[in-house]
């Protein structure tokens, strides 16, 4: 744990405090705009190209403007043209992930007698992970960020205990959140699926959904901590972690407000750890652990309501 705290302390010491304040205020502003005017709710109702284009613009702003703040504060010196191109490509890639809800819509015909909505949801997430990983690998090659590719490496033994402690710290916080109506209305996510009312079939269908749900977080960690923390730091320097944290916060629009706000700090901390350890293992362990804990807490919260 001492090493992890040292990484965070070093980053704090070497970060321009004005820049940190500006990016934090900017992130707070976009969170306010979203929850005041329900920006994400409007975008989610769009379909096809319009939906993809809308999210691409949103993510280009939330990721690109913090880079401009970094340049304006003279903490980053990178050519604007390749940086702008990278921001647009990266925003468009994640917009594809968010907006492409019907990649496997044909399965609704294939499984029309066997719960097509469920199977489409279960298989769609791993397929998007595969396509997104291929695209991320191509961007990684352009960045010439070296090995391990996208931070795919085993964590050092001395870090494993730190990750366990960090996950343990989240348990009481999640327990408190489970008392909030907004939380138990959103979690557990499997409750929104067409499932049998009871029995073994319901149990294994929930189990299969949770495995598929975990692959979504594998994609998020590869993208934000692998590509945007480790890879973009190689390209633009350590301050590239701040735009990543702002971008990461914006993908939580639509979730409970407390979760969205905390994602900025969580993204920042996980980005620092990934960059310093050159591994996304910690983020994977913590992120998937928190996700499953939220599912359990949501289930118990609804049972006790």
PDB file of C-alpha atoms in Angstrom:
ATOM      1  CA  UNK A   1       0.000   0.000   0.000  1.00  0.00           C
ATOM      2  CA  UNK A   2       2.953   2.294   0.703  1.00  0.00           C
ATOM      3  CA  UNK A   3       4.010   2.188  -2.964  1.00  0.00           C
ATOM      4  CA  UNK A   4       0.516   3.040  -4.191  1.00  0.00           C
ATOM      5  CA  UNK A   5       0.273   6.001  -1.824  1.00  0.00           C
ATOM      6  CA  UNK A   6       3.720   7.095  -3.001  1.00  0.00           C
ATOM      7  CA  UNK A   7       2.590   7.083  -6.654  1.00  0.00           C
ATOM      8  CA  UNK A   8      -0.395   9.279  -5.789  1.00  0.00           C
ATOM      9  CA  UNK A   9       1.702  11.620  -3.640  1.00  0.00           C
ATOM     10  CA  UNK A  10       4.301  12.037  -6.402  1.00  0.00           C
ATOM     11  CA  UNK A  11       1.618  12.856  -8.950  1.00  0.00           C
ATOM     12  CA  UNK A  12       0.048  15.431  -6.621  1.00  0.00           C
ATOM     13  CA  UNK A  13       3.442  16.997  -5.967  1.00  0.00           C
ATOM     14  CA  UNK A  14       4.284  17.301  -9.665  1.00  0.00           C
ATOM     15  CA  UNK A  15       0.854  18.411 -10.920  1.00  0.00           C
ATOM     16  CA  UNK A  16       0.100  22.050 -11.641  1.00  0.00           C
ATOM     17  CA  UNK A  17      -2.532  22.843  -9.000  1.00  0.00           C
ATOM     18  CA  UNK A  18      -4.182  25.503 -11.184  1.00  0.00           C
ATOM     19  CA  UNK A  19      -4.557  22.977 -13.979  1.00  0.00           C
ATOM     20  CA  UNK A  20      -5.975  20.409 -11.585  1.00  0.00           C
ATOM     21  CA  UNK A  21      -8.482  22.981 -10.317  1.00  0.00           C
ATOM     22  CA  UNK A  22      -9.492  24.008 -13.850  1.00  0.00           C
ATOM     23  CA  UNK A  23     -10.047  20.419 -15.015  1.00  0.00           C
ATOM     24  CA  UNK A  24     -11.990  19.665 -11.827  1.00  0.00           C
ATOM     25  CA  UNK A  25     -14.219  22.737 -12.314  1.00  0.00           C
ATOM     26  CA  UNK A  26     -14.722  21.841 -15.979  1.00  0.00           C
ATOM     27  CA  UNK A  27     -15.727  18.296 -15.016  1.00  0.00           C
ATOM     28  CA  UNK A  28     -18.114  19.639 -12.389  1.00  0.00           C
ATOM     29  CA  UNK A  29     -19.651  21.922 -14.997  1.00  0.00           C
ATOM     30  CA  UNK A  30     -20.330  19.137 -17.495  1.00  0.00           C
ATOM     31  CA  UNK A  31     -21.801  17.004 -14.699  1.00  0.00           C
ATOM     32  CA  UNK A  32     -24.103  19.893 -13.729  1.00  0.00           C
ATOM     33  CA  UNK A  33     -25.158  20.432 -17.365  1.00  0.00           C
ATOM     34  CA  UNK A  34     -25.933  16.762 -17.818  1.00  0.00           C
ATOM     35  CA  UNK A  35     -27.994  16.318 -14.665  1.00  0.00           C
ATOM     36  CA  UNK A  36     -29.712  19.689 -15.021  1.00  0.00           C
ATOM     37  CA  UNK A  37     -30.823  19.195 -18.625  1.00  0.00           C
ATOM     38  CA  UNK A  38     -30.599  15.379 -18.895  1.00  0.00           C
ATOM     39  CA  UNK A  39     -28.159  15.478 -21.780  1.00  0.00           C
ATOM     40  CA  UNK A  40     -27.391  11.762 -21.697  1.00  0.00           C
ATOM     41  CA  UNK A  41     -31.081  10.875 -21.532  1.00  0.00           C
ATOM     42  CA  UNK A  42     -31.690  12.822 -24.742  1.00  0.00           C
ATOM     43  CA  UNK A  43     -28.726  11.234 -26.532  1.00  0.00           C
ATOM     44  CA  UNK A  44     -29.751   7.739 -25.469  1.00  0.00           C
ATOM     45  CA  UNK A  45     -33.087   8.191 -27.241  1.00  0.00           C
ATOM     46  CA  UNK A  46     -31.414   8.950 -30.560  1.00  0.00           C
ATOM     47  CA  UNK A  47     -30.882   6.118 -33.005  1.00  0.00           C
ATOM     48  CA  UNK A  48     -28.297   5.030 -35.559  1.00  0.00           C
ATOM     49  CA  UNK A  49     -25.782   7.533 -36.911  1.00  0.00           C
ATOM     50  CA  UNK A  50     -27.290  10.444 -34.969  1.00  0.00           C
ATOM     51  CA  UNK A  51     -26.703   8.653 -31.678  1.00  0.00           C
ATOM     52  CA  UNK A  52     -23.103   7.777 -32.550  1.00  0.00           C
ATOM     53  CA  UNK A  53     -22.413  11.328 -33.765  1.00  0.00           C
ATOM     54  CA  UNK A  54     -23.989  12.833 -30.633  1.00  0.00           C
ATOM     55  CA  UNK A  55     -21.844  10.770 -28.286  1.00  0.00           C
ATOM     56  CA  UNK A  56     -18.759  11.432 -30.412  1.00  0.00           C
ATOM     57  CA  UNK A  57     -19.290  15.191 -29.976  1.00  0.00           C
ATOM     58  CA  UNK A  58     -19.924  14.801 -26.230  1.00  0.00           C
ATOM     59  CA  UNK A  59     -16.787  12.723 -25.675  1.00  0.00           C
ATOM     60  CA  UNK A  60     -14.673  14.927 -27.954  1.00  0.00           C
ATOM     61  CA  UNK A  61     -15.579  17.882 -25.738  1.00  0.00           C
ATOM     62  CA  UNK A  62     -15.142  16.128 -22.392  1.00  0.00           C
ATOM     63  CA  UNK A  63     -11.812  14.620 -23.474  1.00  0.00           C
ATOM     64  CA  UNK A  64     -10.497  17.357 -25.754  1.00  0.00           C
ATOM     65  CA  UNK A  65     -11.072  20.536 -23.720  1.00  0.00           C
ATOM     66  CA  UNK A  66      -8.984  19.340 -20.733  1.00  0.00           C
ATOM     67  CA  UNK A  67      -6.108  18.828 -23.189  1.00  0.00           C
ATOM     68  CA  UNK A  68      -6.483  22.448 -24.279  1.00  0.00           C
ATOM     69  CA  UNK A  69      -6.347  23.472 -20.622  1.00  0.00           C
ATOM     70  CA  UNK A  70      -3.144  21.448 -20.235  1.00  0.00           C
ATOM     71  CA  UNK A  71      -1.603  23.226 -23.216  1.00  0.00           C
ATOM     72  CA  UNK A  72      -2.822  26.638 -22.025  1.00  0.00           C
ATOM     73  CA  UNK A  73      -1.209  26.034 -18.616  1.00  0.00           C
ATOM     74  CA  UNK A  74       2.056  25.117 -20.366  1.00  0.00           C
ATOM     75  CA  UNK A  75       2.129  21.665 -18.764  1.00  0.00           C
ATOM     76  CA  UNK A  76       1.939  19.828 -22.081  1.00  0.00           C
ATOM     77  CA  UNK A  77       3.788  20.351 -25.342  1.00  0.00           C
ATOM     78  CA  UNK A  78       2.353  18.246 -28.152  1.00  0.00           C
ATOM     79  CA  UNK A  79       1.514  19.037 -31.792  1.00  0.00           C
ATOM     80  CA  UNK A  80      -2.136  20.083 -32.000  1.00  0.00           C
ATOM     81  CA  UNK A  81      -2.961  18.338 -35.280  1.00  0.00           C
ATOM     82  CA  UNK A  82      -2.095  14.751 -34.248  1.00  0.00           C
ATOM     83  CA  UNK A  83      -3.535  15.390 -30.774  1.00  0.00           C
ATOM     84  CA  UNK A  84      -6.846  16.623 -32.213  1.00  0.00           C
ATOM     85  CA  UNK A  85      -6.972  13.612 -34.522  1.00  0.00           C
ATOM     86  CA  UNK A  86      -6.314  11.218 -31.651  1.00  0.00           C
ATOM     87  CA  UNK A  87      -8.988  12.856 -29.493  1.00  0.00           C
ATOM     88  CA  UNK A  88     -11.564  12.545 -32.290  1.00  0.00           C
ATOM     89  CA  UNK A  89     -10.683   8.903 -33.057  1.00  0.00           C
ATOM     90  CA  UNK A  90     -10.716   7.947 -29.376  1.00  0.00           C
ATOM     91  CA  UNK A  91     -14.035   9.724 -28.786  1.00  0.00           C
ATOM     92  CA  UNK A  92     -15.564   8.064 -31.860  1.00  0.00           C
ATOM     93  CA  UNK A  93     -14.396   4.612 -30.697  1.00  0.00           C
ATOM     94  CA  UNK A  94     -16.050   4.878 -27.312  1.00  0.00           C
ATOM     95  CA  UNK A  95     -19.134   6.478 -28.861  1.00  0.00           C
ATOM     96  CA  UNK A  96     -19.377   3.334 -31.006  1.00  0.00           C
ATOM     97  CA  UNK A  97     -19.262   1.186 -27.887  1.00  0.00           C
ATOM     98  CA  UNK A  98     -21.999   3.212 -26.194  1.00  0.00           C
ATOM     99  CA  UNK A  99     -24.279   3.679 -29.193  1.00  0.00           C
ATOM    100  CA  UNK A 100     -23.991   0.259 -30.868  1.00  0.00           C
ATOM    101  CA  UNK A 101     -26.661  -1.522 -28.865  1.00  0.00           C
ATOM    102  CA  UNK A 102     -27.907  -3.563 -31.811  1.00  0.00           C
ATOM    103  CA  UNK A 103     -24.790  -5.251 -33.241  1.00  0.00           C
ATOM    104  CA  UNK A 104     -26.444  -8.611 -32.634  1.00  0.00           C
ATOM    105  CA  UNK A 105     -30.030  -7.571 -33.309  1.00  0.00           C
ATOM    106  CA  UNK A 106     -30.289 -10.452 -35.776  1.00  0.00           C
ATOM    107  CA  UNK A 107     -30.071 -12.787 -32.777  1.00  0.00           C
ATOM    108  CA  UNK A 108     -33.558 -11.707 -31.808  1.00  0.00           C
ATOM    109  CA  UNK A 109     -34.722 -13.691 -34.831  1.00  0.00           C
ATOM    110  CA  UNK A 110     -32.325 -16.583 -34.223  1.00  0.00           C
ATOM    111  CA  UNK A 111     -33.385 -16.898 -30.572  1.00  0.00           C
ATOM    112  CA  UNK A 112     -37.000 -15.864 -31.055  1.00  0.00           C
ATOM    113  CA  UNK A 113     -38.210 -18.913 -29.130  1.00  0.00           C
ATOM    114  CA  UNK A 114     -35.511 -18.655 -26.444  1.00  0.00           C
ATOM    115  CA  UNK A 115     -35.513 -15.217 -24.785  1.00  0.00           C
ATOM    116  CA  UNK A 116     -33.945 -13.173 -27.641  1.00  0.00           C
ATOM    117  CA  UNK A 117     -33.577  -9.947 -25.628  1.00  0.00           C
ATOM    118  CA  UNK A 118     -31.559 -11.751 -22.952  1.00  0.00           C
ATOM    119  CA  UNK A 119     -29.219 -13.555 -25.348  1.00  0.00           C
ATOM    120  CA  UNK A 120     -28.668 -10.460 -27.452  1.00  0.00           C
ATOM    121  CA  UNK A 121     -27.615  -8.571 -24.291  1.00  0.00           C
ATOM    122  CA  UNK A 122     -25.361 -11.396 -23.092  1.00  0.00           C
ATOM    123  CA  UNK A 123     -23.482 -11.825 -26.380  1.00  0.00           C
ATOM    124  CA  UNK A 124     -23.416  -8.202 -27.510  1.00  0.00           C
ATOM    125  CA  UNK A 125     -21.024  -7.023 -24.764  1.00  0.00           C
ATOM    126  CA  UNK A 126     -18.212  -9.553 -25.447  1.00  0.00           C
ATOM    127  CA  UNK A 127     -18.485  -8.880 -29.181  1.00  0.00           C
ATOM    128  CA  UNK A 128     -18.117  -5.129 -28.635  1.00  0.00           C
ATOM    129  CA  UNK A 129     -15.103  -5.856 -26.408  1.00  0.00           C
ATOM    130  CA  UNK A 130     -13.480  -7.819 -29.234  1.00  0.00           C
ATOM    131  CA  UNK A 131     -14.071  -5.094 -31.833  1.00  0.00           C
ATOM    132  CA  UNK A 132     -12.999  -2.310 -29.457  1.00  0.00           C
ATOM    133  CA  UNK A 133      -9.811  -4.186 -28.496  1.00  0.00           C
ATOM    134  CA  UNK A 134      -8.780  -4.524 -32.133  1.00  0.00           C
ATOM    135  CA  UNK A 135      -9.288  -0.789 -32.653  1.00  0.00           C
ATOM    136  CA  UNK A 136      -7.407   0.056 -29.444  1.00  0.00           C
ATOM    137  CA  UNK A 137      -4.497  -2.131 -30.524  1.00  0.00           C
ATOM    138  CA  UNK A 138      -4.243  -0.160 -33.795  1.00  0.00           C
ATOM    139  CA  UNK A 139      -4.183   3.156 -31.890  1.00  0.00           C
ATOM    140  CA  UNK A 140      -1.598   1.694 -29.492  1.00  0.00           C
ATOM    141  CA  UNK A 141       0.610   0.798 -32.450  1.00  0.00           C
ATOM    142  CA  UNK A 142       0.315   4.383 -33.708  1.00  0.00           C
ATOM    143  CA  UNK A 143       1.328   5.706 -30.281  1.00  0.00           C
ATOM    144  CA  UNK A 144       4.333   3.317 -30.240  1.00  0.00           C
ATOM    145  CA  UNK A 145       3.732   2.846 -26.520  1.00  0.00           C
ATOM    146  CA  UNK A 146       5.624  -0.456 -26.346  1.00  0.00           C
ATOM    147  CA  UNK A 147       4.966  -3.353 -23.996  1.00  0.00           C
ATOM    148  CA  UNK A 148       2.934  -4.503 -22.178  1.00  0.00           C
ATOM    149  CA  UNK A 149       0.293  -3.734 -24.796  1.00  0.00           C
ATOM    150  CA  UNK A 150      -2.639  -1.835 -23.253  1.00  0.00           C
ATOM    151  CA  UNK A 151      -1.246  -2.551 -19.786  1.00  0.00           C
ATOM    152  CA  UNK A 152      -2.001  -6.274 -19.990  1.00  0.00           C
ATOM    153  CA  UNK A 153       0.418  -7.636 -17.399  1.00  0.00           C
ATOM    154  CA  UNK A 154       0.269  -9.378 -14.037  1.00  0.00           C
ATOM    155  CA  UNK A 155       0.450  -7.160 -10.959  1.00  0.00           C
ATOM    156  CA  UNK A 156       3.399  -7.376  -8.630  1.00  0.00           C
ATOM    157  CA  UNK A 157       2.660  -9.344  -5.453  1.00  0.00           C
ATOM    158  CA  UNK A 158       3.312  -6.286  -3.283  1.00  0.00           C
ATOM    159  CA  UNK A 159       0.455  -4.457  -5.027  1.00  0.00           C
ATOM    160  CA  UNK A 160      -2.190  -7.180  -4.629  1.00  0.00           C
ATOM    161  CA  UNK A 161      -2.737  -6.420  -0.937  1.00  0.00           C
ATOM    162  CA  UNK A 162      -3.137  -2.722  -1.748  1.00  0.00           C
ATOM    163  CA  UNK A 163      -5.868  -3.530  -4.250  1.00  0.00           C
ATOM    164  CA  UNK A 164      -7.651  -5.677  -1.648  1.00  0.00           C
ATOM    165  CA  UNK A 165      -7.519  -2.807   0.856  1.00  0.00           C
ATOM    166  CA  UNK A 166      -8.835  -0.321  -1.725  1.00  0.00           C
ATOM    167  CA  UNK A 167     -11.722  -2.633  -2.573  1.00  0.00           C
ATOM    168  CA  UNK A 168     -12.422  -3.182   1.126  1.00  0.00           C
ATOM    169  CA  UNK A 169     -12.665   0.590   1.664  1.00  0.00           C
ATOM    170  CA  UNK A 170     -15.488   0.675  -0.871  1.00  0.00           C
ATOM    171  CA  UNK A 171     -17.646  -1.879   0.954  1.00  0.00           C
ATOM    172  CA  UNK A 172     -19.103   0.482   3.617  1.00  0.00           C
ATOM    173  CA  UNK A 173     -19.538   3.236   1.029  1.00  0.00           C
ATOM    174  CA  UNK A 174     -21.524   0.917  -1.225  1.00  0.00           C
ATOM    175  CA  UNK A 175     -23.557  -0.255   1.774  1.00  0.00           C
ATOM    176  CA  UNK A 176     -24.538   3.360   2.515  1.00  0.00           C
ATOM    177  CA  UNK A 177     -25.332   3.994  -1.169  1.00  0.00           C
ATOM    178  CA  UNK A 178     -27.623   0.950  -1.168  1.00  0.00           C
ATOM    179  CA  UNK A 179     -29.950   2.861   1.153  1.00  0.00           C
ATOM    180  CA  UNK A 180     -30.577   5.554  -1.466  1.00  0.00           C
ATOM    181  CA  UNK A 181     -33.656   5.240  -3.712  1.00  0.00           C
ATOM    182  CA  UNK A 182     -31.687   6.272  -6.816  1.00  0.00           C
ATOM    183  CA  UNK A 183     -29.234   3.427  -6.198  1.00  0.00           C
ATOM    184  CA  UNK A 184     -31.729   0.644  -5.696  1.00  0.00           C
ATOM    185  CA  UNK A 185     -33.745   1.889  -8.673  1.00  0.00           C
ATOM    186  CA  UNK A 186     -30.656   1.398 -10.844  1.00  0.00           C
ATOM    187  CA  UNK A 187     -29.161  -1.758  -9.288  1.00  0.00           C
ATOM    188  CA  UNK A 188     -29.078  -4.692  -9.657  1.00  0.00           C
ATOM    189  CA  UNK A 189     -28.924  -4.385 -13.421  1.00  0.00           C
ATOM    190  CA  UNK A 190     -29.939  -7.999 -13.952  1.00  0.00           C
ATOM    191  CA  UNK A 191     -33.384  -7.117 -12.545  1.00  0.00           C
ATOM    192  CA  UNK A 192     -34.114  -5.248 -15.789  1.00  0.00           C
ATOM    193  CA  UNK A 193     -33.724  -8.456 -17.829  1.00  0.00           C
ATOM    194  CA  UNK A 194     -36.515 -10.853 -18.810  1.00  0.00           C
ATOM    195  CA  UNK A 195     -35.697 -13.708 -16.397  1.00  0.00           C
ATOM    196  CA  UNK A 196     -37.659 -16.595 -14.897  1.00  0.00           C
ATOM    197  CA  UNK A 197     -39.297 -15.746 -11.574  1.00  0.00           C
ATOM    198  CA  UNK A 198     -37.392 -18.422  -9.661  1.00  0.00           C
ATOM    199  CA  UNK A 199     -35.528 -21.717  -9.915  1.00  0.00           C
ATOM    200  CA  UNK A 200     -32.108 -22.909 -11.028  1.00  0.00           C
ATOM    201  CA  UNK A 201     -32.581 -21.514 -14.540  1.00  0.00           C
ATOM    202  CA  UNK A 202     -32.930 -18.001 -13.115  1.00  0.00           C
ATOM    203  CA  UNK A 203     -29.737 -18.448 -11.056  1.00  0.00           C
ATOM    204  CA  UNK A 204     -27.537 -19.560 -13.933  1.00  0.00           C
ATOM    205  CA  UNK A 205     -28.958 -16.898 -16.255  1.00  0.00           C
ATOM    206  CA  UNK A 206     -28.046 -14.234 -13.669  1.00  0.00           C
ATOM    207  CA  UNK A 207     -24.587 -15.802 -13.281  1.00  0.00           C
ATOM    208  CA  UNK A 208     -24.050 -15.746 -17.052  1.00  0.00           C
ATOM    209  CA  UNK A 209     -25.215 -12.129 -17.208  1.00  0.00           C
ATOM    210  CA  UNK A 210     -22.762 -11.097 -14.472  1.00  0.00           C
ATOM    211  CA  UNK A 211     -19.883 -12.707 -16.392  1.00  0.00           C
ATOM    212  CA  UNK A 212     -20.929 -10.802 -19.517  1.00  0.00           C
ATOM    213  CA  UNK A 213     -21.301  -7.650 -17.397  1.00  0.00           C
ATOM    214  CA  UNK A 214     -17.695  -8.089 -16.219  1.00  0.00           C
ATOM    215  CA  UNK A 215     -16.426  -8.084 -19.817  1.00  0.00           C
ATOM    216  CA  UNK A 216     -17.789  -4.557 -20.126  1.00  0.00           C
ATOM    217  CA  UNK A 217     -15.407  -3.438 -17.375  1.00  0.00           C
ATOM    218  CA  UNK A 218     -12.523  -5.252 -19.036  1.00  0.00           C
ATOM    219  CA  UNK A 219     -13.159  -3.061 -22.068  1.00  0.00           C
ATOM    220  CA  UNK A 220     -13.402   0.078 -19.922  1.00  0.00           C
ATOM    221  CA  UNK A 221     -10.114  -0.643 -18.146  1.00  0.00           C
ATOM    222  CA  UNK A 222      -8.313  -1.471 -21.401  1.00  0.00           C
ATOM    223  CA  UNK A 223      -9.653   1.759 -22.884  1.00  0.00           C
ATOM    224  CA  UNK A 224      -9.267   4.258 -20.052  1.00  0.00           C
ATOM    225  CA  UNK A 225      -6.358   2.894 -18.024  1.00  0.00           C
ATOM    226  CA  UNK A 226      -4.582   1.011 -20.791  1.00  0.00           C
ATOM    227  CA  UNK A 227      -4.949   3.232 -23.858  1.00  0.00           C
ATOM    228  CA  UNK A 228      -5.750   6.638 -22.323  1.00  0.00           C
ATOM    229  CA  UNK A 229      -3.549   6.479 -19.214  1.00  0.00           C
ATOM    230  CA  UNK A 230      -0.517   4.366 -20.157  1.00  0.00           C
ATOM    231  CA  UNK A 231      -0.651   4.911 -23.930  1.00  0.00           C
ATOM    232  CA  UNK A 232      -1.495   8.623 -24.017  1.00  0.00           C
ATOM    233  CA  UNK A 233       0.976   9.414 -21.219  1.00  0.00           C
ATOM    234  CA  UNK A 234       3.637   7.958 -23.508  1.00  0.00           C
ATOM    235  CA  UNK A 235       2.452  10.364 -26.218  1.00  0.00           C
ATOM    236  CA  UNK A 236       1.617  13.525 -24.252  1.00  0.00           C
ATOM    237  CA  UNK A 237       3.114  13.164 -20.764  1.00  0.00           C
ATOM    238  CA  UNK A 238       1.679  12.501 -17.276  1.00  0.00           C
ATOM    239  CA  UNK A 239      -0.877  15.322 -17.471  1.00  0.00           C
ATOM    240  CA  UNK A 240      -2.793  13.212 -20.025  1.00  0.00           C
ATOM    241  CA  UNK A 241      -4.292  11.417 -17.007  1.00  0.00           C
ATOM    242  CA  UNK A 242      -6.431  14.493 -16.187  1.00  0.00           C
ATOM    243  CA  UNK A 243      -8.339  14.517 -19.515  1.00  0.00           C
ATOM    244  CA  UNK A 244      -8.806  10.761 -19.117  1.00  0.00           C
ATOM    245  CA  UNK A 245     -10.436  11.293 -15.700  1.00  0.00           C
ATOM    246  CA  UNK A 246     -12.810  13.935 -17.099  1.00  0.00           C
ATOM    247  CA  UNK A 247     -13.724  11.680 -20.020  1.00  0.00           C
ATOM    248  CA  UNK A 248     -14.212   8.756 -17.631  1.00  0.00           C
ATOM    249  CA  UNK A 249     -16.596  10.843 -15.534  1.00  0.00           C
ATOM    250  CA  UNK A 250     -18.720  11.624 -18.605  1.00  0.00           C
ATOM    251  CA  UNK A 251     -19.364   7.950 -19.386  1.00  0.00           C
ATOM    252  CA  UNK A 252     -21.139   7.736 -16.006  1.00  0.00           C
ATOM    253  CA  UNK A 253     -23.836  10.195 -17.072  1.00  0.00           C
ATOM    254  CA  UNK A 254     -27.191   8.553 -16.433  1.00  0.00           C
ATOM    255  CA  UNK A 255     -25.966   6.703 -13.356  1.00  0.00           C
ATOM    256  CA  UNK A 256     -26.701   7.893  -9.791  1.00  0.00           C
ATOM    257  CA  UNK A 257     -25.194  11.362  -9.281  1.00  0.00           C
ATOM    258  CA  UNK A 258     -22.909  10.285  -6.435  1.00  0.00           C
ATOM    259  CA  UNK A 259     -21.440   7.506  -8.562  1.00  0.00           C
ATOM    260  CA  UNK A 260     -20.845   9.928 -11.438  1.00  0.00           C
ATOM    261  CA  UNK A 261     -19.078  12.511  -9.253  1.00  0.00           C
ATOM    262  CA  UNK A 262     -16.892   9.925  -7.518  1.00  0.00           C
ATOM    263  CA  UNK A 263     -15.869   8.438 -10.881  1.00  0.00           C
ATOM    264  CA  UNK A 264     -13.684  11.492 -11.580  1.00  0.00           C
ATOM    265  CA  UNK A 265     -11.547  10.876  -8.503  1.00  0.00           C
ATOM    266  CA  UNK A 266     -11.640   7.118  -9.009  1.00  0.00           C
ATOM    267  CA  UNK A 267     -10.576   7.467 -12.639  1.00  0.00           C
ATOM    268  CA  UNK A 268      -7.743   9.787 -11.654  1.00  0.00           C
ATOM    269  CA  UNK A 269      -6.419   7.434  -8.963  1.00  0.00           C
ATOM    270  CA  UNK A 270      -6.689   4.322 -11.142  1.00  0.00           C
ATOM    271  CA  UNK A 271      -5.014   6.186 -13.999  1.00  0.00           C
ATOM    272  CA  UNK A 272      -2.045   7.125 -11.812  1.00  0.00           C
ATOM    273  CA  UNK A 273      -1.706   3.545 -10.564  1.00  0.00           C
ATOM    274  CA  UNK A 274      -1.930   2.086 -14.089  1.00  0.00           C
ATOM    275  CA  UNK A 275       0.647   4.541 -15.436  1.00  0.00           C
ATOM    276  CA  UNK A 276       3.147   3.907 -12.649  1.00  0.00           C
ATOM    277  CA  UNK A 277       2.731   0.113 -12.572  1.00  0.00           C
ATOM    278  CA  UNK A 278       2.325  -0.191 -16.371  1.00  0.00           C
ATOM    279  CA  UNK A 279      -0.547  -2.569 -15.640  1.00  0.00           C
ATOM    280  CA  UNK A 280      -4.345  -2.361 -15.643  1.00  0.00           C
ATOM    281  CA  UNK A 281      -4.589  -5.341 -13.270  1.00  0.00           C
ATOM    282  CA  UNK A 282      -5.398  -3.179 -10.252  1.00  0.00           C
ATOM    283  CA  UNK A 283      -8.123  -1.290 -12.078  1.00  0.00           C
ATOM    284  CA  UNK A 284      -9.617  -4.542 -13.359  1.00  0.00           C
ATOM    285  CA  UNK A 285      -9.715  -6.103  -9.904  1.00  0.00           C
ATOM    286  CA  UNK A 286     -11.154  -3.010  -8.215  1.00  0.00           C
ATOM    287  CA  UNK A 287     -13.585  -2.086 -10.998  1.00  0.00           C
ATOM    288  CA  UNK A 288     -15.098  -5.543 -11.441  1.00  0.00           C
ATOM    289  CA  UNK A 289     -15.151  -6.020  -7.680  1.00  0.00           C
ATOM    290  CA  UNK A 290     -17.039  -2.754  -7.155  1.00  0.00           C
ATOM    291  CA  UNK A 291     -19.439  -3.582  -9.997  1.00  0.00           C
ATOM    292  CA  UNK A 292     -20.352  -6.955  -8.500  1.00  0.00           C
ATOM    293  CA  UNK A 293     -20.596  -5.468  -4.990  1.00  0.00           C
ATOM    294  CA  UNK A 294     -23.045  -2.892  -6.362  1.00  0.00           C
ATOM    295  CA  UNK A 295     -25.119  -5.661  -7.910  1.00  0.00           C
ATOM    296  CA  UNK A 296     -25.219  -7.499  -4.576  1.00  0.00           C
ATOM    297  CA  UNK A 297     -25.964  -4.304  -2.647  1.00  0.00           C
ATOM    298  CA  UNK A 298     -28.736  -3.364  -5.080  1.00  0.00           C
ATOM    299  CA  UNK A 299     -30.277  -6.805  -4.743  1.00  0.00           C
ATOM    300  CA  UNK A 300     -30.171  -6.713  -0.944  1.00  0.00           C
ATOM    301  CA  UNK A 301     -31.371  -3.100  -0.866  1.00  0.00           C
ATOM    302  CA  UNK A 302     -34.411  -3.982  -2.933  1.00  0.00           C
ATOM    303  CA  UNK A 303     -35.132  -7.027  -0.779  1.00  0.00           C
ATOM    304  CA  UNK A 304     -35.034  -4.921   2.366  1.00  0.00           C
ATOM    305  CA  UNK A 305     -36.961  -1.978   0.916  1.00  0.00           C
TER     306      UNK A 305
END
